[in-house]
Amino acid sequence: MMPTKTKGALHRPPSTVHRRIVALAGGVGGAKLAYGLAQILAPEDLTVIVNTGDDFEHLGLYICPDLDTVCYTLAGLANPETGWGRVNETWNTISNIEKLGGPNWFRLGDQDIATHLERTRRLKGGQSLSQITKDFCKAWGIKHTVLPMTDSPVRTIVDTDEGELAFQEYFVHRRCEPRVKGFRLDGVQVAEPVIGAREAIESAEAIVICPSNPWVSVDPILRIIPLTPAPLPKGEGRRDKGKKVVAVSPIIGGKAVKGPAAKMYSELGIEPSALAVAEHYRGLLSGFVLDSIDAELSMKIAVKTLATDTLMKNLSDRARLATDVLHFIGSL
Ligand code: GDP
């Protein structure tokens, strides 16, 4: 089939292409593009490194919201309505906890609880989060590599006008209502990148920063696994010389598709836009993908841009955007 040119992007039908890619992902937006990339790239060509700054302990369970969203999505087990949790879910456990007067603000479905129970059991037995994730991926039939950014506990803390809040307290319990003043990543000083992350990045042709929340999904990954190491002594150049880094904007027409990313930019005194996202990753990028409706911002962005439809409403949108991103990488 001949490729067709639509709004500046070449749309070819998805077929396996060989480009070795590392994708950095949070939950909802990250998982959708990771799914698209996984439709096109061979298992050995895609590693998804996932934010664990949102992880927390609740009801005695160790919960990894972004990691689970990415895995459920790649496995075809995700709930397409919510973007989180499992499809065909039942809620017996949480409603019985509620009847007993227990906390119900963090919705956990019965199938989902099985994931957290088994993960918690294994962690308590001394297994690492990355080993458990690898085993779960195998059990769910996920062929591509999914890595938590680190095996150490790190926690995003949101500084708000009501004081510091643990991330899920801010995000779910308080529905992102408090005004944001800044962010802190607890545990970052001692956290090491997960085994395999640096190697995957070194052998990759390009890093794709998925359309995830820059502040609370991508920044924690970049804190743990910096993509722009300090320049080496004169003459040696940068260690990551030649690595392409492409980000996809989670902000479309000044708004987030879902979640508080745009609200966070505003509260931090920055007008939310694809341009603000490009500025956020300034110095890191070789290319930037923004939505067609924001195409006129391209001229203000210092790196090469691709303006295309970046809203992933269905499964074919994910593969289409992933195809566009991969062709764009090829053009850099
Ligand atoms: P979270 O940790 O579950 O909030 O997930 P992410 O950080 O990965 O995703 C949240 C971001 O995804 C939000 O800023 C959304 O604007 C963005 N997002 C969600 N769906 C889409 C989409 O279809 N296209 C684009 N461009 N961004 C999206």
Short mmCIF file of C-alpha atoms and ligand atoms in Angstrom, two decimals:
data_model
loop_
_atom_site.label_atom_id
_atom_site.label_comp_id
_atom_site.label_asym_id
_atom_site.label_seq_id
_atom_site.Cartn_x
_atom_site.Cartn_y
_atom_site.Cartn_z
CA MET A 1 0.00 0.00 0.00
CA MET A 2 1.27 3.47 -0.84
CA PRO A 3 1.94 5.71 2.14
CA THR A 4 -0.43 8.67 2.35
CA LYS A 5 0.56 12.13 3.44
CA THR A 6 -1.76 13.48 6.13
CA LYS A 7 -1.17 16.69 8.00
CA GLY A 8 2.57 16.57 7.44
CA ALA A 9 3.09 12.95 8.50
CA LEU A 10 3.57 9.81 6.49
CA HIS A 11 1.09 7.14 7.57
CA ARG A 12 2.17 3.69 6.53
CA PRO A 13 0.36 0.57 7.67
CA PRO A 14 2.12 -0.83 10.73
CA SER A 15 4.61 -3.54 9.96
CA THR A 16 7.64 -4.67 11.91
CA VAL A 17 10.49 -2.21 11.56
CA HIS A 18 13.92 -2.62 13.06
CA ARG A 19 14.82 0.36 15.18
CA ARG A 20 16.09 -0.22 18.68
CA ILE A 21 14.06 2.05 20.93
CA VAL A 22 13.87 2.80 24.63
CA ALA A 23 10.58 4.40 25.64
CA LEU A 24 10.23 6.34 28.89
CA ALA A 25 6.70 6.09 30.22
CA GLY A 26 4.37 7.04 33.03
CA GLY A 27 0.89 5.52 33.16
CA VAL A 28 -1.96 6.43 30.84
CA GLY A 29 -0.32 8.47 28.04
CA GLY A 30 2.92 6.51 28.24
CA ALA A 31 1.20 3.14 28.09
CA LYS A 32 -0.78 4.08 24.97
CA LEU A 33 2.30 5.02 22.94
CA ALA A 34 4.25 2.05 24.36
CA TYR A 35 1.43 -0.18 23.09
CA GLY A 36 1.68 1.42 19.64
CA LEU A 37 5.45 0.94 19.56
CA ALA A 38 5.04 -2.69 20.65
CA GLN A 39 2.73 -3.30 17.66
CA ILE A 40 5.52 -2.29 15.30
CA LEU A 41 8.83 -3.12 16.96
CA ALA A 42 10.18 -6.63 17.50
CA PRO A 43 10.45 -7.67 21.18
CA GLU A 44 14.24 -7.30 21.17
CA ASP A 45 13.93 -3.76 19.78
CA LEU A 46 11.78 -2.16 22.49
CA THR A 47 12.47 -1.56 26.17
CA VAL A 48 9.95 0.45 28.15
CA ILE A 49 11.34 2.11 31.29
CA VAL A 50 8.54 3.04 33.65
CA ASN A 51 8.18 5.62 36.42
CA THR A 52 7.94 4.20 39.94
CA GLY A 53 7.76 7.56 41.75
CA ASP A 54 3.97 7.03 42.02
CA ASP A 55 4.37 3.71 43.88
CA PHE A 56 2.97 3.49 47.36
CA GLU A 57 1.83 1.14 50.08
CA HIS A 58 -1.88 0.92 50.75
CA LEU A 59 -3.92 -1.66 52.67
CA GLY A 60 -0.63 -3.44 53.28
CA LEU A 61 -0.10 -3.84 49.52
CA TYR A 62 2.77 -2.56 47.39
CA ILE A 63 1.12 -0.79 44.46
CA CYS A 64 2.91 0.36 41.28
CA PRO A 65 0.25 2.30 39.31
CA ASP A 66 2.33 3.26 36.28
CA LEU A 67 4.07 -0.09 35.96
CA ASP A 68 0.73 -1.90 36.15
CA THR A 69 -0.91 0.44 33.64
CA VAL A 70 1.92 -0.17 31.17
CA CYS A 71 1.87 -3.95 31.70
CA TYR A 72 -1.92 -4.30 31.59
CA THR A 73 -1.98 -2.17 28.43
CA LEU A 74 0.76 -4.14 26.67
CA ALA A 75 -0.95 -7.39 27.67
CA GLY A 76 -4.34 -6.22 26.39
CA LEU A 77 -5.74 -6.49 29.92
CA ALA A 78 -6.25 -2.78 30.61
CA ASN A 79 -9.58 -1.10 31.13
CA PRO A 80 -10.01 1.13 28.06
CA GLU A 81 -12.61 3.31 29.83
CA THR A 82 -10.47 4.40 32.76
CA GLY A 83 -6.97 4.02 31.29
CA TRP A 84 -5.98 2.29 34.56
CA GLY A 85 -6.90 -1.01 36.16
CA ARG A 86 -8.16 -4.19 34.51
CA VAL A 87 -10.85 -4.78 31.91
CA ASN A 88 -13.89 -6.84 33.04
CA GLU A 89 -13.06 -5.98 36.62
CA THR A 90 -15.15 -6.73 39.72
CA TRP A 91 -15.01 -4.71 42.94
CA ASN A 92 -16.02 -7.15 45.70
CA THR A 93 -12.92 -6.76 47.86
CA ILE A 94 -12.91 -2.95 47.97
CA SER A 95 -16.66 -2.77 48.63
CA ASN A 96 -16.31 -5.21 51.53
CA ILE A 97 -13.36 -3.20 52.88
CA GLU A 98 -15.59 -0.14 52.61
CA LYS A 99 -18.36 -1.93 54.57
CA LEU A 100 -15.85 -2.62 57.31
CA GLY A 101 -15.01 1.08 57.49
CA GLY A 102 -11.67 0.75 55.69
CA PRO A 103 -10.25 3.26 53.20
CA ASN A 104 -11.92 3.22 49.78
CA TRP A 105 -10.44 6.33 48.12
CA PHE A 106 -7.99 4.32 46.04
CA ARG A 107 -10.11 2.05 43.85
CA LEU A 108 -8.66 -1.43 43.55
CA GLY A 109 -10.44 -4.10 41.52
CA ASP A 110 -10.37 -7.77 42.48
CA GLN A 111 -8.10 -8.89 39.63
CA ASP A 112 -5.82 -5.91 40.24
CA ILE A 113 -5.58 -6.80 43.94
CA ALA A 114 -4.20 -10.21 42.94
CA THR A 115 -1.30 -8.41 41.23
CA HIS A 116 -0.56 -6.34 44.34
CA LEU A 117 -0.91 -9.29 46.72
CA GLU A 118 1.49 -11.46 44.75
CA ARG A 119 3.94 -8.58 44.21
CA THR A 120 3.91 -7.75 47.93
CA ARG A 121 4.42 -11.39 48.87
CA ARG A 122 7.42 -11.67 46.57
CA LEU A 123 8.95 -8.34 47.67
CA LYS A 124 8.65 -9.45 51.30
CA GLY A 125 10.41 -12.67 50.29
CA GLY A 126 13.35 -10.60 49.04
CA GLN A 127 12.75 -10.54 45.29
CA SER A 128 13.43 -7.31 43.39
CA LEU A 129 10.69 -5.29 41.71
CA SER A 130 12.40 -5.78 38.34
CA GLN A 131 12.52 -9.59 38.73
CA ILE A 132 8.86 -9.65 39.77
CA THR A 133 7.94 -7.42 36.82
CA LYS A 134 9.82 -9.73 34.45
CA ASP A 135 7.94 -12.77 35.81
CA PHE A 136 4.58 -11.00 35.66
CA CYS A 137 5.24 -9.89 32.06
CA LYS A 138 5.98 -13.50 31.13
CA ALA A 139 2.78 -14.67 32.83
CA TRP A 140 0.76 -12.02 30.98
CA GLY A 141 2.36 -12.85 27.61
CA ILE A 142 4.22 -9.54 27.22
CA LYS A 143 7.14 -10.09 24.84
CA HIS A 144 8.80 -6.64 24.98
CA THR A 145 10.96 -5.65 27.93
CA VAL A 146 9.36 -3.60 30.70
CA LEU A 147 11.64 -2.22 33.41
CA PRO A 148 10.77 -0.24 36.53
CA MET A 149 13.18 2.73 36.56
CA THR A 150 14.77 1.48 39.79
CA ASP A 151 14.46 -1.32 42.31
CA SER A 152 14.85 1.15 45.18
CA PRO A 153 11.83 2.79 46.75
CA VAL A 154 11.59 6.39 45.50
CA ARG A 155 8.55 8.54 46.14
CA THR A 156 7.30 11.67 44.43
CA ILE A 157 6.28 14.25 47.01
CA VAL A 158 4.13 17.16 45.84
CA ASP A 159 4.73 20.50 47.54
CA THR A 160 1.39 22.32 47.63
CA ASP A 161 -0.22 25.35 49.21
CA GLU A 162 -1.44 22.91 51.88
CA GLY A 163 2.04 21.54 52.55
CA GLU A 164 3.78 18.45 51.24
CA LEU A 165 1.60 15.55 50.10
CA ALA A 166 2.57 12.02 49.11
CA PHE A 167 1.82 11.63 45.41
CA GLN A 168 -1.29 9.40 45.58
CA GLU A 169 -2.64 11.52 48.44
CA TYR A 170 -2.41 14.54 46.10
CA PHE A 171 -3.40 12.73 42.88
CA VAL A 172 -6.22 10.41 43.91
CA HIS A 173 -7.33 11.29 47.45
CA ARG A 174 -7.23 15.06 46.96
CA ARG A 175 -8.07 14.86 43.19
CA CYS A 176 -5.17 17.23 42.36
CA GLU A 177 -7.04 20.11 44.04
CA PRO A 178 -4.23 21.64 46.14
CA ARG A 179 -2.13 24.18 44.23
CA VAL A 180 1.25 22.82 43.26
CA LYS A 181 4.43 24.65 44.29
CA GLY A 182 7.02 22.04 43.37
CA PHE A 183 8.08 18.41 43.49
CA ARG A 184 10.61 16.35 45.38
CA LEU A 185 11.71 12.78 44.77
CA ASP A 186 12.34 11.04 48.08
CA GLY A 187 15.05 8.39 48.00
CA VAL A 188 16.64 9.63 44.77
CA GLN A 189 20.09 10.07 46.37
CA VAL A 190 20.54 6.35 46.95
CA ALA A 191 18.49 4.96 44.07
CA GLU A 192 20.36 3.25 41.24
CA PRO A 193 18.92 2.69 37.77
CA VAL A 194 17.52 -0.80 37.39
CA ILE A 195 19.92 -3.35 35.91
CA GLY A 196 19.56 -3.32 32.13
CA ALA A 197 18.34 0.28 31.80
CA ARG A 198 21.71 1.86 30.98
CA GLU A 199 22.58 -1.00 28.65
CA ALA A 200 19.26 -0.65 26.83
CA ILE A 201 19.84 3.09 26.44
CA GLU A 202 23.41 2.59 25.24
CA SER A 203 22.39 0.10 22.58
CA ALA A 204 19.29 2.04 21.48
CA GLU A 205 19.12 4.13 18.34
CA ALA A 206 16.73 6.52 20.04
CA ILE A 207 14.96 7.30 23.27
CA VAL A 208 11.27 8.15 23.00
CA ILE A 209 9.85 10.24 25.82
CA CYS A 210 6.21 9.20 25.72
CA PRO A 211 3.37 11.74 26.13
CA SER A 212 3.43 11.34 29.89
CA ASN A 213 3.24 14.01 32.57
CA PRO A 214 6.66 15.76 32.35
CA TRP A 215 6.69 16.73 36.05
CA VAL A 216 5.62 13.58 37.82
CA SER A 217 6.05 10.77 35.29
CA VAL A 218 9.09 11.62 33.15
CA ASP A 219 11.21 13.82 35.44
CA PRO A 220 11.53 11.05 38.08
CA ILE A 221 12.87 8.67 35.40
CA LEU A 222 15.32 11.32 34.18
CA ARG A 223 16.47 11.96 37.76
CA ILE A 224 17.29 8.28 38.22
CA ILE A 225 18.57 7.66 34.68
CA PRO A 226 19.92 10.98 33.34
CA LEU A 227 20.08 11.11 29.55
CA THR A 228 22.49 14.02 29.46
CA PRO A 229 25.41 13.12 31.67
CA ALA A 230 27.78 15.92 32.65
CA PRO A 231 30.19 16.63 29.79
CA LEU A 232 33.36 14.58 29.98
CA PRO A 233 36.73 16.35 30.09
CA LYS A 234 37.53 18.46 27.02
CA GLY A 235 37.95 16.54 23.81
CA GLU A 236 36.08 13.42 24.84
CA GLY A 237 32.63 14.76 24.05
CA ARG A 238 29.45 13.69 25.73
CA ARG A 239 28.96 10.06 26.65
CA ASP A 240 25.60 9.92 24.93
CA LYS A 241 26.89 11.53 21.72
CA GLY A 242 24.77 10.53 18.79
CA LYS A 243 21.78 9.28 20.80
CA LYS A 244 18.53 10.62 19.47
CA VAL A 245 15.96 11.74 22.01
CA VAL A 246 12.43 12.47 20.82
CA ALA A 247 9.57 13.60 23.07
CA VAL A 248 5.86 13.52 22.28
CA SER A 249 3.82 16.32 23.82
CA PRO A 250 1.14 15.31 26.35
CA ILE A 251 -0.28 18.83 26.02
CA ILE A 252 -2.59 19.37 23.05
CA GLY A 253 -4.03 22.82 22.38
CA GLY A 254 -2.89 24.04 25.80
CA LYS A 255 -4.70 21.21 27.62
CA ALA A 256 -3.78 17.83 29.02
CA VAL A 257 -5.72 14.94 27.51
CA LYS A 258 -6.14 13.57 31.02
CA GLY A 259 -4.73 14.42 34.42
CA PRO A 260 -3.12 17.47 35.99
CA ALA A 261 -0.16 18.23 33.65
CA ALA A 262 -1.62 21.51 32.32
CA LYS A 263 -2.82 22.56 35.79
CA MET A 264 0.68 21.92 37.13
CA TYR A 265 2.28 24.12 34.45
CA SER A 266 -0.19 26.95 35.21
CA GLU A 267 0.30 26.71 38.97
CA LEU A 268 4.05 26.79 38.49
CA GLY A 269 3.68 30.02 36.50
CA ILE A 270 4.20 28.52 33.03
CA GLU A 271 1.58 28.73 30.30
CA PRO A 272 0.70 25.13 29.44
CA SER A 273 1.50 24.35 25.81
CA ALA A 274 3.47 21.98 23.63
CA LEU A 275 6.12 24.72 23.59
CA ALA A 276 6.35 24.58 27.39
CA VAL A 277 6.87 20.80 27.14
CA ALA A 278 9.65 21.26 24.55
CA GLU A 279 11.25 23.86 26.87
CA HIS A 280 10.90 21.42 29.77
CA TYR A 281 13.15 18.94 27.96
CA ARG A 282 15.44 21.64 26.56
CA GLY A 283 18.99 20.47 25.98
CA LEU A 284 17.89 16.85 25.84
CA LEU A 285 15.96 16.63 22.61
CA SER A 286 16.92 15.90 19.02
CA GLY A 287 13.31 16.10 17.89
CA PHE A 288 9.87 16.96 19.22
CA VAL A 289 6.43 15.68 18.23
CA LEU A 290 3.45 17.95 18.76
CA ASP A 291 -0.15 17.85 17.70
CA SER A 292 -1.20 19.25 14.31
CA ILE A 293 -3.39 21.80 16.07
CA ASP A 294 -0.23 23.21 17.67
CA ALA A 295 1.76 23.18 14.42
CA GLU A 296 2.37 26.94 14.48
CA LEU A 297 4.44 26.52 17.68
CA SER A 298 7.03 24.55 15.68
CA MET A 299 8.83 27.70 14.60
CA LYS A 300 9.52 28.56 18.26
CA ILE A 301 11.00 25.14 19.05
CA ALA A 302 14.77 24.85 18.71
CA VAL A 303 14.84 21.24 17.44
CA LYS A 304 13.28 19.56 14.42
CA THR A 305 9.55 18.95 14.94
CA LEU A 306 6.84 16.70 13.61
CA ALA A 307 3.26 17.98 13.73
CA THR A 308 0.80 15.10 13.54
CA ASP A 309 -2.36 13.78 15.18
CA THR A 310 -1.16 12.85 18.64
CA LEU A 311 -4.50 12.03 20.26
CA MET A 312 -4.74 8.27 20.72
CA LYS A 313 -8.47 7.57 20.91
CA ASN A 314 -8.30 3.95 19.80
CA LEU A 315 -5.83 1.14 19.16
CA SER A 316 -5.11 2.11 15.56
CA ASP A 317 -4.28 5.68 16.69
CA ARG A 318 -1.57 4.24 18.92
CA ALA A 319 0.05 2.30 16.09
CA ARG A 320 -0.31 5.28 13.74
CA LEU A 321 1.38 7.69 16.15
CA ALA A 322 4.11 5.14 16.90
CA THR A 323 4.70 4.72 13.15
CA ASP A 324 4.94 8.48 12.72
CA VAL A 325 7.38 8.75 15.63
CA LEU A 326 9.58 5.98 14.22
CA HIS A 327 9.66 7.55 10.75
CA PHE A 328 10.48 10.88 12.34
CA ILE A 329 13.38 9.29 14.23
CA GLY A 330 14.60 7.88 10.92
CA SER A 331 14.59 11.38 9.46
CA LEU A 332 16.75 12.92 12.23
P1 GDP B 1 -0.29 8.88 34.67
O1 GDP B 1 0.95 8.58 35.47
O2 GDP B 1 -1.31 7.78 34.74
O3 GDP B 1 -0.84 10.26 34.86
O4 GDP B 1 0.15 8.75 33.16
P2 GDP B 1 1.10 9.55 32.21
O5 GDP B 1 1.95 10.54 32.89
O6 GDP B 1 1.78 8.56 31.31
O7 GDP B 1 -0.01 10.22 31.32
C1 GDP B 1 -0.62 11.44 31.61
C2 GDP B 1 -0.44 12.34 30.44
O8 GDP B 1 -0.79 11.63 29.25
C3 GDP B 1 -1.33 13.54 30.48
O9 GDP B 1 -0.55 14.69 30.59
C4 GDP B 1 -2.12 13.49 29.18
O10 GDP B 1 -2.25 14.74 28.57
C5 GDP B 1 -1.29 12.54 28.33
N1 GDP B 1 -2.08 11.79 27.38
C6 GDP B 1 -3.04 10.87 27.64
N2 GDP B 1 -3.56 10.41 26.51
C7 GDP B 1 -2.91 11.03 25.49
C8 GDP B 1 -3.01 10.97 24.06
O11 GDP B 1 -3.81 10.23 23.49
N3 GDP B 1 -2.16 11.78 23.36
C9 GDP B 1 -1.28 12.62 23.95
N4 GDP B 1 -0.49 13.37 23.18
N5 GDP B 1 -1.16 12.70 25.30
C10 GDP B 1 -1.96 11.91 26.03
#
